[in-house]
Amino acid sequence: MTDKYAVLGNPIAHSKSPNIHMMFAKQTHQDIRYEAILAPLNGFADTIKKLMAEGYKGVNVTVPFKFEAYDLSAQLNTLAKHAGAVNTLRFEDDKVTGDNTDGLGLVRDIEQNLKTSIQSKRVLLLGAGGAARAILAALSDAGVPEIRLVNRTLSKAQDLLAELNIKGKALSWEQAEAALE
């Protein structure tokens, strides 16, 4: 029987996830269907209920639903709790479990695929949304001593660093541009 999965977002038509996941499934001989689904901005929870009723095993979640996915999760793994956002939902026995792979995925990609240790490195991160929350947590856990967080809204970057108790410096775009001159 074919297992069903999807990526949910709004917008979502640009997503490469279906192609990537289907290639991986083919390489690993898994019988799955993976699709991109446009979830209504005011109907994320209803979309999840519908997919669960249709027998989906889980979904990946992208903008703007990572915080709603967090709130919808009956159970959260440690990474999701630390990030305060969810990008992966697993459905089992009518229960929704939330995970966040954004930060761990980035750190592993840099360290394993690029063969570059990030421990003791200075890192510049652009943006302060759901993915940034997870990435900041993973960078901190990996031993990055100095993080610069640049965001359009300086207060959002400052608040995020404080909320996650991350030692770093928040900058607005204008401050970051001035630092480059």
PDB file of N, CA and C in Angstrom, residues 57-111:
ATOM      1  N   LYS A  57       0.296   9.828   6.353  1.00  0.00           N
ATOM      2  CA  LYS A  57       1.176   9.440   7.460  1.00  0.00           C
ATOM      3  C   LYS A  57       1.832  10.654   8.117  1.00  0.00           C
ATOM      4  N   GLY A  58       1.947  11.743   7.343  1.00  0.00           N
ATOM      5  CA  GLY A  58       2.574  12.941   7.880  1.00  0.00           C
ATOM      6  C   GLY A  58       2.747  13.990   6.814  1.00  0.00           C
ATOM      7  N   VAL A  59       3.184  15.179   7.267  1.00  0.00           N
ATOM      8  CA  VAL A  59       3.402  16.294   6.351  1.00  0.00           C
ATOM      9  C   VAL A  59       4.613  17.102   6.785  1.00  0.00           C
ATOM     10  N   ASN A  60       5.211  17.762   5.809  1.00  0.00           N
ATOM     11  CA  ASN A  60       6.183  18.807   6.090  1.00  0.00           C
ATOM     12  C   ASN A  60       5.418  20.119   6.063  1.00  0.00           C
ATOM     13  N   VAL A  61       5.861  21.070   6.846  1.00  0.00           N
ATOM     14  CA  VAL A  61       5.147  22.332   7.000  1.00  0.00           C
ATOM     15  C   VAL A  61       6.101  23.476   6.679  1.00  0.00           C
ATOM     16  N   THR A  62       5.621  24.416   5.876  1.00  0.00           N
ATOM     17  CA  THR A  62       6.420  25.589   5.566  1.00  0.00           C
ATOM     18  C   THR A  62       5.587  26.842   5.814  1.00  0.00           C
ATOM     19  N   VAL A  63       6.115  27.992   5.421  1.00  0.00           N
ATOM     20  CA  VAL A  63       5.455  29.265   5.706  1.00  0.00           C
ATOM     21  C   VAL A  63       4.029  29.270   5.192  1.00  0.00           C
ATOM     22  N   PRO A  64       3.150  29.858   5.928  1.00  0.00           N
ATOM     23  CA  PRO A  64       3.309  30.549   7.207  1.00  0.00           C
ATOM     24  C   PRO A  64       2.816  29.725   8.388  1.00  0.00           C
ATOM     25  N   PHE A  65       2.907  28.410   8.308  1.00  0.00           N
ATOM     26  CA  PHE A  65       2.200  27.539   9.253  1.00  0.00           C
ATOM     27  C   PHE A  65       3.054  26.883  10.341  1.00  0.00           C
ATOM     28  N   LYS A  66       4.327  27.203  10.463  1.00  0.00           N
ATOM     29  CA  LYS A  66       5.186  26.499  11.425  1.00  0.00           C
ATOM     30  C   LYS A  66       4.772  26.712  12.878  1.00  0.00           C
ATOM     31  N   PHE A  67       4.236  27.882  13.183  1.00  0.00           N
ATOM     32  CA  PHE A  67       3.792  28.138  14.558  1.00  0.00           C
ATOM     33  C   PHE A  67       2.442  27.476  14.822  1.00  0.00           C
ATOM     34  N   GLU A  68       1.561  27.475  13.821  1.00  0.00           N
ATOM     35  CA  GLU A  68       0.281  26.773  13.966  1.00  0.00           C
ATOM     36  C   GLU A  68       0.514  25.272  14.124  1.00  0.00           C
ATOM     37  N   ALA A  69       1.484  24.736  13.388  1.00  0.00           N
ATOM     38  CA  ALA A  69       1.804  23.311  13.503  1.00  0.00           C
ATOM     39  C   ALA A  69       2.295  22.995  14.912  1.00  0.00           C
ATOM     40  N   TYR A  70       3.068  23.903  15.481  1.00  0.00           N
ATOM     41  CA  TYR A  70       3.538  23.741  16.863  1.00  0.00           C
ATOM     42  C   TYR A  70       2.343  23.655  17.816  1.00  0.00           C
ATOM     43  N   ASP A  71       1.421  24.591  17.665  1.00  0.00           N
ATOM     44  CA  ASP A  71       0.248  24.633  18.546  1.00  0.00           C
ATOM     45  C   ASP A  71      -0.660  23.428  18.363  1.00  0.00           C
ATOM     46  N   LEU A  72      -0.682  22.875  17.165  1.00  0.00           N
ATOM     47  CA  LEU A  72      -1.556  21.747  16.843  1.00  0.00           C
ATOM     48  C   LEU A  72      -1.001  20.405  17.334  1.00  0.00           C
ATOM     49  N   SER A  73       0.272  20.352  17.626  1.00  0.00           N
ATOM     50  CA  SER A  73       0.929  19.099  17.996  1.00  0.00           C
ATOM     51  C   SER A  73       0.556  18.657  19.405  1.00  0.00           C
ATOM     52  N   ALA A  74       0.090  17.415  19.513  1.00  0.00           N
ATOM     53  CA  ALA A  74      -0.221  16.840  20.827  1.00  0.00           C
ATOM     54  C   ALA A  74       1.062  16.478  21.563  1.00  0.00           C
ATOM     55  N   GLN A  75       2.094  16.189  20.796  1.00  0.00           N
ATOM     56  CA  GLN A  75       3.399  15.826  21.362  1.00  0.00           C
ATOM     57  C   GLN A  75       4.466  16.529  20.540  1.00  0.00           C
ATOM     58  N   LEU A  76       5.504  17.013  21.209  1.00  0.00           N
ATOM     59  CA  LEU A  76       6.607  17.716  20.543  1.00  0.00           C
ATOM     60  C   LEU A  76       7.921  17.058  20.920  1.00  0.00           C
ATOM     61  N   ASN A  77       8.818  16.916  19.939  1.00  0.00           N
ATOM     62  CA  ASN A  77      10.131  16.407  20.307  1.00  0.00           C
ATOM     63  C   ASN A  77      10.981  17.569  20.835  1.00  0.00           C
ATOM     64  N   THR A  78      12.144  17.262  21.333  1.00  0.00           N
ATOM     65  CA  THR A  78      12.999  18.265  21.977  1.00  0.00           C
ATOM     66  C   THR A  78      13.357  19.409  21.045  1.00  0.00           C
ATOM     67  N   LEU A  79      13.695  19.096  19.785  1.00  0.00           N
ATOM     68  CA  LEU A  79      14.081  20.153  18.845  1.00  0.00           C
ATOM     69  C   LEU A  79      12.926  21.113  18.588  1.00  0.00           C
ATOM     70  N   ALA A  80      11.724  20.590  18.458  1.00  0.00           N
ATOM     71  CA  ALA A  80      10.553  21.440  18.240  1.00  0.00           C
ATOM     72  C   ALA A  80      10.286  22.317  19.460  1.00  0.00           C
ATOM     73  N   LYS A  81      10.417  21.738  20.644  1.00  0.00           N
ATOM     74  CA  LYS A  81      10.207  22.519  21.872  1.00  0.00           C
ATOM     75  C   LYS A  81      11.219  23.659  21.956  1.00  0.00           C
ATOM     76  N   HIS A  82      12.463  23.347  21.655  1.00  0.00           N
ATOM     77  CA  HIS A  82      13.525  24.351  21.730  1.00  0.00           C
ATOM     78  C   HIS A  82      13.293  25.465  20.719  1.00  0.00           C
ATOM     79  N   ALA A  83      12.863  25.102  19.509  1.00  0.00           N
ATOM     80  CA  ALA A  83      12.661  26.084  18.450  1.00  0.00           C
ATOM     81  C   ALA A  83      11.355  26.850  18.604  1.00  0.00           C
ATOM     82  N   GLY A  84      10.362  26.230  19.221  1.00  0.00           N
ATOM     83  CA  GLY A  84       9.061  26.870  19.328  1.00  0.00           C
ATOM     84  C   GLY A  84       8.316  26.901  18.017  1.00  0.00           C
ATOM     85  N   ALA A  85       8.714  26.049  17.083  1.00  0.00           N
ATOM     86  CA  ALA A  85       8.090  25.967  15.764  1.00  0.00           C
ATOM     87  C   ALA A  85       8.244  24.534  15.250  1.00  0.00           C
ATOM     88  N   VAL A  86       7.354  24.136  14.355  1.00  0.00           N
ATOM     89  CA  VAL A  86       7.350  22.767  13.825  1.00  0.00           C
ATOM     90  C   VAL A  86       7.368  22.799  12.298  1.00  0.00           C
ATOM     91  N   ASN A  87       8.225  21.969  11.689  1.00  0.00           N
ATOM     92  CA  ASN A  87       8.220  21.852  10.235  1.00  0.00           C
ATOM     93  C   ASN A  87       7.881  20.435   9.765  1.00  0.00           C
ATOM     94  N   THR A  88       7.634  19.524  10.680  1.00  0.00           N
ATOM     95  CA  THR A  88       7.294  18.149  10.329  1.00  0.00           C
ATOM     96  C   THR A  88       6.237  17.639  11.305  1.00  0.00           C
ATOM     97  N   LEU A  89       5.143  17.131  10.749  1.00  0.00           N
ATOM     98  CA  LEU A  89       4.093  16.525  11.562  1.00  0.00           C
ATOM     99  C   LEU A  89       3.963  15.060  11.192  1.00  0.00           C
ATOM    100  N   ARG A  90       3.899  14.204  12.211  1.00  0.00           N
ATOM    101  CA  ARG A  90       3.698  12.759  12.003  1.00  0.00           C
ATOM    102  C   ARG A  90       2.340  12.399  12.596  1.00  0.00           C
ATOM    103  N   PHE A  91       1.580  11.598  11.848  1.00  0.00           N
ATOM    104  CA  PHE A  91       0.249  11.187  12.293  1.00  0.00           C
ATOM    105  C   PHE A  91       0.267   9.707  12.651  1.00  0.00           C
ATOM    106  N   GLU A  92      -0.057   9.415  13.906  1.00  0.00           N
ATOM    107  CA  GLU A  92      -0.141   8.030  14.375  1.00  0.00           C
ATOM    108  C   GLU A  92      -1.295   7.910  15.360  1.00  0.00           C
ATOM    109  N   ASP A  93      -2.181   6.964  15.103  1.00  0.00           N
ATOM    110  CA  ASP A  93      -3.295   6.699  16.023  1.00  0.00           C
ATOM    111  C   ASP A  93      -4.061   7.982  16.380  1.00  0.00           C
ATOM    112  N   ASP A  94      -4.381   8.773  15.383  1.00  0.00           N
ATOM    113  CA  ASP A  94      -5.121  10.027  15.572  1.00  0.00           C
ATOM    114  C   ASP A  94      -4.387  11.030  16.456  1.00  0.00           C
ATOM    115  N   LYS A  95      -3.082  10.879  16.586  1.00  0.00           N
ATOM    116  CA  LYS A  95      -2.260  11.792  17.377  1.00  0.00           C
ATOM    117  C   LYS A  95      -1.278  12.494  16.442  1.00  0.00           C
ATOM    118  N   VAL A  96      -1.051  13.769  16.690  1.00  0.00           N
ATOM    119  CA  VAL A  96      -0.133  14.574  15.888  1.00  0.00           C
ATOM    120  C   VAL A  96       1.135  14.829  16.698  1.00  0.00           C
ATOM    121  N   THR A  97       2.271  14.416  16.144  1.00  0.00           N
ATOM    122  CA  THR A  97       3.563  14.649  16.780  1.00  0.00           C
ATOM    123  C   THR A  97       4.349  15.645  15.939  1.00  0.00           C
ATOM    124  N   GLY A  98       4.845  16.704  16.585  1.00  0.00           N
ATOM    125  CA  GLY A  98       5.593  17.747  15.891  1.00  0.00           C
ATOM    126  C   GLY A  98       7.089  17.603  16.082  1.00  0.00           C
ATOM    127  N   ASP A  99       7.816  17.921  15.016  1.00  0.00           N
ATOM    128  CA  ASP A  99       9.276  17.867  15.013  1.00  0.00           C
ATOM    129  C   ASP A  99       9.773  19.112  14.289  1.00  0.00           C
ATOM    130  N   ASN A 100      11.029  19.437  14.467  1.00  0.00           N
ATOM    131  CA  ASN A 100      11.644  20.510  13.708  1.00  0.00           C
ATOM    132  C   ASN A 100      13.029  20.060  13.268  1.00  0.00           C
ATOM    133  N   THR A 101      13.195  19.942  11.973  1.00  0.00           N
ATOM    134  CA  THR A 101      14.451  19.465  11.393  1.00  0.00           C
ATOM    135  C   THR A 101      15.255  20.583  10.730  1.00  0.00           C
ATOM    136  N   ASP A 102      14.744  21.813  10.746  1.00  0.00           N
ATOM    137  CA  ASP A 102      15.421  22.921  10.057  1.00  0.00           C
ATOM    138  C   ASP A 102      16.848  23.118  10.533  1.00  0.00           C
ATOM    139  N   GLY A 103      17.031  23.291  11.830  1.00  0.00           N
ATOM    140  CA  GLY A 103      18.363  23.593  12.359  1.00  0.00           C
ATOM    141  C   GLY A 103      19.312  22.429  12.289  1.00  0.00           C
ATOM    142  N   LEU A 104      18.854  21.266  12.732  1.00  0.00           N
ATOM    143  CA  LEU A 104      19.698  20.073  12.700  1.00  0.00           C
ATOM    144  C   LEU A 104      20.095  19.725  11.268  1.00  0.00           C
ATOM    145  N   GLY A 105      19.158  19.883  10.340  1.00  0.00           N
ATOM    146  CA  GLY A 105      19.450  19.603   8.932  1.00  0.00           C
ATOM    147  C   GLY A 105      20.527  20.515   8.385  1.00  0.00           C
ATOM    148  N   LEU A 106      20.452  21.789   8.720  1.00  0.00           N
ATOM    149  CA  LEU A 106      21.472  22.734   8.251  1.00  0.00           C
ATOM    150  C   LEU A 106      22.838  22.412   8.845  1.00  0.00           C
ATOM    151  N   VAL A 107      22.889  22.192  10.151  1.00  0.00           N
ATOM    152  CA  VAL A 107      24.161  21.895  10.810  1.00  0.00           C
ATOM    153  C   VAL A 107      24.772  20.617  10.232  1.00  0.00           C
ATOM    154  N   ARG A 108      23.977  19.577  10.083  1.00  0.00           N
ATOM    155  CA  ARG A 108      24.501  18.324   9.516  1.00  0.00           C
ATOM    156  C   ARG A 108      24.989  18.510   8.089  1.00  0.00           C
ATOM    157  N   ASP A 109      24.253  19.294   7.299  1.00  0.00           N
ATOM    158  CA  ASP A 109      24.664  19.518   5.917  1.00  0.00           C
ATOM    159  C   ASP A 109      26.025  20.215   5.863  1.00  0.00           C
ATOM    160  N   ILE A 110      26.199  21.237   6.681  1.00  0.00           N
ATOM    161  CA  ILE A 110      27.473  21.961   6.704  1.00  0.00           C
ATOM    162  C   ILE A 110      28.601  21.055   7.181  1.00  0.00           C
ATOM    163  N   GLU A 111      28.369  20.345   8.283  1.00  0.00           N
ATOM    164  CA  GLU A 111      29.446  19.566   8.882  1.00  0.00           C
ATOM    165  C   GLU A 111      29.726  18.262   8.130  1.00  0.00           C
TER     166      GLU A 111
END
